[in-house]
Amino acid sequence: MQDNLGDKVRLLHILEAVESILEYTAQVDFEIFTREKMRYDAVLRQIEIIGEAASRVSNELKSNTSNVEWRNIVGLRNIVIHQYFGVDDLLIWNIIQKISPN
């Protein structure tokens, strides 16, 4: 299947996924985050979406946004997808805290 989505759509997918993560983790501490499987799984799914979209943005966009750690974003997605039983909960939580406006 050919992928005809452009950078604007990919960035929108990333933004929507980040907003979902922030919604799912608002008013929640680390203990609740890791204990509530549905919430935790929903966040991991959004990380997958972010990583997949990031892997498909154009090289031109990546060059123009060198401050964005595209490789690390995609790498996190790969960990979530391929090492799902080895995901470091605290690492995921710390990343969420970095993107959280609070």
CSV table of C-alpha atoms in Angstrom, one decimal:
chain,number,residue,atom,x,y,z
A,1,MET,CA,0.0,0.0,0.0
A,2,GLN,CA,1.4,3.4,-1.0
A,3,ASP,CA,1.8,6.0,1.7
A,4,ASN,CA,0.6,9.4,0.3
A,5,LEU,CA,0.3,11.2,3.6
A,6,GLY,CA,2.3,14.3,3.8
A,7,ASP,CA,4.3,15.9,6.6
A,8,LYS,CA,1.4,18.1,7.7
A,9,VAL,CA,-0.8,15.1,8.3
A,10,ARG,CA,2.0,13.2,10.0
A,11,LEU,CA,2.6,16.1,12.4
A,12,LEU,CA,-1.1,16.3,13.1
A,13,HIS,CA,-1.1,12.6,14.0
A,14,ILE,CA,1.8,13.3,16.4
A,15,LEU,CA,0.1,16.3,17.9
A,16,GLU,CA,-3.2,14.3,18.4
A,17,ALA,CA,-1.3,11.4,20.0
A,18,VAL,CA,0.6,13.7,22.4
A,19,GLU,CA,-2.7,15.4,23.4
A,20,SER,CA,-4.2,12.0,24.0
A,21,ILE,CA,-1.3,11.0,26.2
A,22,LEU,CA,-1.6,14.2,28.2
A,23,GLU,CA,-5.4,13.5,28.6
A,24,TYR,CA,-4.8,9.9,29.7
A,25,THR,CA,-2.2,10.9,32.3
A,26,ALA,CA,-3.7,14.1,33.7
A,27,GLN,CA,-4.3,13.9,37.5
A,28,VAL,CA,-2.5,10.6,37.6
A,29,ASP,CA,0.7,9.6,39.5
A,30,PHE,CA,3.2,6.9,38.5
A,31,GLU,CA,1.6,4.2,40.6
A,32,ILE,CA,-1.9,4.7,39.1
A,33,PHE,CA,-0.3,4.9,35.6
A,34,THR,CA,1.4,1.6,35.9
A,35,ARG,CA,-1.5,-0.1,37.8
A,36,GLU,CA,-4.3,0.8,35.4
A,37,LYS,CA,-3.6,-1.5,32.4
A,38,MET,CA,-6.1,0.1,30.1
A,39,ARG,CA,-4.6,3.6,30.7
A,40,TYR,CA,-1.1,2.3,30.4
A,41,ASP,CA,-1.8,0.4,27.2
A,42,ALA,CA,-3.6,3.4,25.7
A,43,VAL,CA,-0.5,5.5,26.3
A,44,LEU,CA,1.8,2.9,24.7
A,45,ARG,CA,-0.5,2.8,21.7
A,46,GLN,CA,-0.1,6.6,21.3
A,47,ILE,CA,3.7,6.3,21.5
A,48,GLU,CA,3.5,3.7,18.7
A,49,ILE,CA,1.5,6.2,16.6
A,50,ILE,CA,4.0,9.0,17.4
A,51,GLY,CA,6.9,6.8,16.4
A,52,GLU,CA,5.3,5.5,13.3
A,53,ALA,CA,4.4,9.0,12.1
A,54,ALA,CA,7.9,10.3,13.0
A,55,SER,CA,9.5,7.5,11.0
A,56,ARG,CA,7.6,8.6,7.9
A,57,VAL,CA,8.1,12.4,7.9
A,58,SER,CA,10.3,13.6,5.1
A,59,ASN,CA,14.0,14.0,5.3
A,60,GLU,CA,13.5,17.7,4.5
A,61,LEU,CA,11.4,18.2,7.6
A,62,LYS,CA,13.9,16.3,9.7
A,63,SER,CA,16.7,18.5,8.4
A,64,ASN,CA,14.7,21.6,9.1
A,65,THR,CA,13.9,20.5,12.6
A,66,SER,CA,17.3,19.3,13.8
A,67,ASN,CA,16.2,20.2,17.4
A,68,VAL,CA,13.7,17.3,17.3
A,69,GLU,CA,15.2,13.9,18.3
A,70,TRP,CA,13.5,12.0,15.5
A,71,ARG,CA,15.7,9.0,15.9
A,72,ASN,CA,15.0,8.7,19.6
A,73,ILE,CA,11.3,9.1,19.0
A,74,VAL,CA,11.3,6.2,16.4
A,75,GLY,CA,13.6,4.2,18.7
A,76,LEU,CA,11.1,4.4,21.6
A,77,ARG,CA,8.4,3.2,19.2
A,78,ASN,CA,10.5,0.3,18.3
A,79,ILE,CA,11.1,-0.6,21.9
A,80,VAL,CA,7.3,-0.5,22.6
A,81,ILE,CA,6.5,-2.6,19.6
A,82,HIS,CA,9.3,-5.2,19.7
A,83,GLN,CA,10.2,-5.4,23.4
A,84,TYR,CA,6.7,-4.9,24.9
A,85,PHE,CA,7.4,-7.0,28.0
A,86,GLY,CA,10.7,-5.2,28.5
A,87,VAL,CA,9.3,-1.6,28.4
A,88,ASP,CA,10.7,0.5,31.2
A,89,ASP,CA,7.7,1.9,32.9
A,90,LEU,CA,9.7,4.7,34.6
A,91,LEU,CA,11.3,5.7,31.3
A,92,ILE,CA,7.8,6.1,29.8
A,93,TRP,CA,6.6,8.0,32.8
A,94,ASN,CA,9.6,10.4,32.7
A,95,ILE,CA,9.0,11.1,29.0
A,96,ILE,CA,5.4,11.9,29.7
A,97,GLN,CA,6.5,14.3,32.5
A,98,LYS,CA,8.8,16.0,30.1
A,99,ILE,CA,6.0,16.7,27.6
A,100,SER,CA,3.5,17.6,30.2
A,101,PRO,CA,2.8,21.4,30.6
A,102,ASN,CA,2.3,21.0,34.3
